[in-house]
Amino acid sequence: MPGLSIEGYVIVSADGMLADARRVMPEALKFEGDKQFFTTALDRADLIVHGRHSHEGQPNSARRKRIVLTRAIGAIADDPRNPNATLWNPAGASFEAACNHAGVSSGIVAIIGGPGVFDMFMDRYDTFWLSQAPNVKLPGGEPVFSGVPRQSPQEVLTQHGLVPGESQILDAANGVSVTPWRRTPHTS
Ligand SMILES: NC(=O)c1ccc[n+]([C@@H]2O[C@H](COP(=O)([O-])OP(=O)(O)OC[C@H]3O[C@@H](n4cnc5c(N)ncnc54)[C@H](OP(=O)(O)O)[C@@H]3O)[C@@H](O)[C@H]2O)c1
């Protein structure tokens, strides 16, 4: 949809994991500076998209419009537990149809995981905000993209036409930073 800006958000460990071996995001991957960055980004987004296990669980969550991926329905449905949520099964309906159901046709769409959802939008990101925690390792954990750990997350983003911009430090003591990976007009 031409009016939508698609933005990805994640924090990964040094070995490219977004969760531990139990598929849970551990405390070791949670940093106040990154949480503030993520919260501010979600507050300015017009729509949030995530898999059923990747709800952000923040104080402002109930106010945010969202699309939740699930195979529990055939195509698109209202979420009976949340008036601001649309349930979407991509096997039965397009992303555009889900956005229409959610009532969003322009603005910022924040894609917040998990890995299958990140993969699905790989060729559509305008910007992917990759936060990194270089002192955290999660051996046997859940990789951020399906190409990891064979490739690094940065190599996957490069392969899909995204180029890194200037990094910002989010937590100096722990070396945590975020880098915007943007699609240039000449790549796809
Ligand atoms: N470090 C970070 O920044 C970060 C970011 C995001 C997530 N995480 C963590 O990573 C873990 C992610 O969990 P997860 O791997 O289970 O991923 P998930 O995508 O959050 O949840 C998976 C569920 O979402 C639905 N789903 C996903 N892809 C679908 C598709 N193509 N079609 C239909 N439904 C689909 C399915 O729900 P149904 O079972 O209902 O069919 C599936 O069981 C969580 O612990 C989360 O906290 C961390």
mmCIF file of N, CA and C and ligand atoms in Angstrom, residues 10-11 18-19 23-25 29 51-54 69-72 88-90 112-115 117-118 120 142, ligand 1:
data_model
loop_
_atom_site.group_PDB
_atom_site.id
_atom_site.type_symbol
_atom_site.label_atom_id
_atom_site.label_comp_id
_atom_site.label_asym_id
_atom_site.label_seq_id
_atom_site.Cartn_x
_atom_site.Cartn_y
_atom_site.Cartn_z
ATOM 1 N N VAL A 10 13.346 -4.686 16.588
ATOM 2 C CA VAL A 10 13.738 -5.853 17.371
ATOM 3 C C VAL A 10 15.018 -5.540 18.128
ATOM 4 N N ILE A 11 15.219 -6.252 19.249
ATOM 5 C CA ILE A 11 16.542 -6.266 19.888
ATOM 6 C C ILE A 11 17.065 -7.692 19.832
ATOM 7 N N LEU A 18 16.527 -13.418 19.247
ATOM 8 C CA LEU A 18 15.556 -12.508 19.864
ATOM 9 C C LEU A 18 14.900 -13.109 21.094
ATOM 10 N N ALA A 19 15.148 -14.402 21.322
ATOM 11 C CA ALA A 19 14.594 -15.071 22.501
ATOM 12 C C ALA A 19 15.527 -16.230 22.848
ATOM 13 N N ARG A 23 12.144 -20.081 23.769
ATOM 14 C CA ARG A 23 11.374 -19.144 22.943
ATOM 15 C C ARG A 23 10.755 -18.032 23.791
ATOM 16 N N VAL A 24 11.469 -17.668 24.843
ATOM 17 C CA VAL A 24 11.045 -16.572 25.721
ATOM 18 C C VAL A 24 12.107 -15.488 25.655
ATOM 19 N N MET A 25 11.674 -14.212 25.618
ATOM 20 C CA MET A 25 12.636 -13.108 25.649
ATOM 21 C C MET A 25 13.151 -12.964 27.080
ATOM 22 N N LEU A 29 17.982 -9.636 27.908
ATOM 23 C CA LEU A 29 17.845 -8.900 26.641
ATOM 24 C C LEU A 29 16.989 -7.636 26.817
ATOM 25 N N GLY A 51 2.933 -11.602 15.643
ATOM 26 C CA GLY A 51 2.419 -12.945 15.859
ATOM 27 C C GLY A 51 1.814 -13.061 17.254
ATOM 28 N N ARG A 52 1.084 -14.142 17.466
ATOM 29 C CA ARG A 52 0.295 -14.265 18.700
ATOM 30 C C ARG A 52 1.142 -14.233 19.973
ATOM 31 N N HIS A 53 2.432 -14.578 19.883
ATOM 32 C CA HIS A 53 3.271 -14.605 21.091
ATOM 33 C C HIS A 53 4.138 -13.359 21.265
ATOM 34 N N SER A 54 3.960 -12.355 20.444
ATOM 35 C CA SER A 54 4.866 -11.198 20.484
ATOM 36 C C SER A 54 4.190 -9.890 20.879
ATOM 37 N N LEU A 69 -1.292 -11.987 13.951
ATOM 38 C CA LEU A 69 -1.308 -13.172 13.085
ATOM 39 C C LEU A 69 -1.668 -14.413 13.894
ATOM 40 N N THR A 70 -2.560 -15.225 13.337
ATOM 41 C CA THR A 70 -2.952 -16.484 13.972
ATOM 42 C C THR A 70 -3.559 -17.410 12.919
ATOM 43 N N ARG A 71 -3.347 -18.713 13.123
ATOM 44 C CA ARG A 71 -3.993 -19.700 12.245
ATOM 45 C C ARG A 71 -5.315 -20.174 12.842
ATOM 46 N N ALA A 72 -5.726 -19.533 13.943
ATOM 47 C CA ALA A 72 -6.972 -19.941 14.602
ATOM 48 C C ALA A 72 -8.208 -19.527 13.801
ATOM 49 N N TRP A 88 -5.557 -11.949 11.879
ATOM 50 C CA TRP A 88 -5.247 -12.141 10.449
ATOM 51 C C TRP A 88 -4.511 -13.449 10.231
ATOM 52 N N ASN A 89 -5.006 -14.248 9.288
ATOM 53 C CA ASN A 89 -4.277 -15.429 8.813
ATOM 54 C C ASN A 89 -3.864 -15.147 7.366
ATOM 55 N N PRO A 90 -2.555 -14.944 7.129
ATOM 56 C CA PRO A 90 -2.101 -14.580 5.772
ATOM 57 C C PRO A 90 -2.421 -15.645 4.723
ATOM 58 N N ILE A 112 6.618 -6.065 14.752
ATOM 59 C CA ILE A 112 7.380 -6.311 15.982
ATOM 60 C C ILE A 112 7.628 -7.793 16.265
ATOM 61 N N GLY A 113 7.486 -8.656 15.270
ATOM 62 C CA GLY A 113 7.870 -10.064 15.436
ATOM 63 C C GLY A 113 6.691 -11.005 15.551
ATOM 64 N N GLY A 114 6.989 -12.296 15.817
ATOM 65 C CA GLY A 114 8.288 -12.919 15.940
ATOM 66 C C GLY A 114 8.965 -13.178 14.591
ATOM 67 N N PRO A 115 9.869 -14.149 14.573
ATOM 68 C CA PRO A 115 10.733 -14.360 13.406
ATOM 69 C C PRO A 115 9.993 -14.596 12.088
ATOM 70 N N VAL A 117 7.109 -13.539 11.250
ATOM 71 C CA VAL A 117 6.471 -12.281 10.843
ATOM 72 C C VAL A 117 7.536 -11.327 10.291
ATOM 73 N N PHE A 118 8.701 -11.278 10.944
ATOM 74 C CA PHE A 118 9.792 -10.449 10.399
ATOM 75 C C PHE A 118 10.157 -10.913 8.986
ATOM 76 N N MET A 120 8.345 -12.431 6.800
ATOM 77 C CA MET A 120 7.257 -12.179 5.837
ATOM 78 C C MET A 120 7.327 -10.777 5.226
ATOM 79 N N GLU A 142 16.312 -18.469 19.838
ATOM 80 C CA GLU A 142 15.427 -18.319 18.673
ATOM 81 C C GLU A 142 15.967 -17.200 17.778
HETATM 82 N N1 LIG B 1 13.841 -9.498 21.211
HETATM 83 C C1 LIG B 1 12.801 -8.914 20.627
HETATM 84 O O1 LIG B 1 12.838 -7.708 20.301
HETATM 85 C C2 LIG B 1 11.570 -9.721 20.352
HETATM 86 C C3 LIG B 1 10.683 -9.313 19.337
HETATM 87 C C4 LIG B 1 9.573 -10.099 19.085
HETATM 88 C C5 LIG B 1 9.363 -11.261 19.809
HETATM 89 N N2 LIG B 1 10.238 -11.611 20.776
HETATM 90 C C6 LIG B 1 10.041 -12.840 21.549
HETATM 91 O O2 LIG B 1 10.234 -13.923 20.664
HETATM 92 C C7 LIG B 1 9.291 -14.928 20.913
HETATM 93 C C8 LIG B 1 8.478 -15.080 19.628
HETATM 94 O O3 LIG B 1 7.604 -16.121 19.703
HETATM 95 P P1 LIG B 1 7.204 -16.994 18.444
HETATM 96 O O4 LIG B 1 8.379 -17.544 17.770
HETATM 97 O O5 LIG B 1 6.179 -17.953 18.934
HETATM 98 O O6 LIG B 1 6.592 -15.974 17.379
HETATM 99 P P2 LIG B 1 5.213 -15.175 17.191
HETATM 100 O O7 LIG B 1 5.196 -14.826 15.734
HETATM 101 O O8 LIG B 1 5.070 -14.080 18.145
HETATM 102 O O9 LIG B 1 4.018 -16.176 17.508
HETATM 103 C C9 LIG B 1 3.808 -17.311 16.763
HETATM 104 C C10 LIG B 1 2.316 -17.466 16.573
HETATM 105 O O10 LIG B 1 1.836 -16.391 15.772
HETATM 106 C C11 LIG B 1 0.974 -16.892 14.764
HETATM 107 N N3 LIG B 1 1.634 -16.794 13.464
HETATM 108 C C12 LIG B 1 2.944 -16.500 13.206
HETATM 109 N N4 LIG B 1 3.182 -16.521 11.875
HETATM 110 C C13 LIG B 1 2.003 -16.827 11.289
HETATM 111 C C14 LIG B 1 1.601 -16.993 9.930
HETATM 112 N N5 LIG B 1 2.458 -16.866 8.902
HETATM 113 N N6 LIG B 1 0.313 -17.293 9.676
HETATM 114 C C15 LIG B 1 -0.579 -17.412 10.683
HETATM 115 N N7 LIG B 1 -0.258 -17.271 11.994
HETATM 116 C C16 LIG B 1 1.019 -16.988 12.283
HETATM 117 C C17 LIG B 1 0.663 -18.326 15.165
HETATM 118 O O11 LIG B 1 -0.394 -18.226 16.110
HETATM 119 P P3 LIG B 1 -1.458 -19.390 16.384
HETATM 120 O O12 LIG B 1 -0.724 -20.394 17.222
HETATM 121 O O13 LIG B 1 -2.568 -18.697 17.084
HETATM 122 O O14 LIG B 1 -1.864 -19.940 15.050
HETATM 123 C C18 LIG B 1 1.952 -18.755 15.841
HETATM 124 O O15 LIG B 1 1.799 -19.829 16.744
HETATM 125 C C19 LIG B 1 8.459 -14.453 22.105
HETATM 126 O O16 LIG B 1 9.010 -14.950 23.303
HETATM 127 C C20 LIG B 1 8.639 -12.953 22.099
HETATM 128 O O17 LIG B 1 8.567 -12.355 23.378
HETATM 129 C C21 LIG B 1 11.347 -10.879 21.062
#
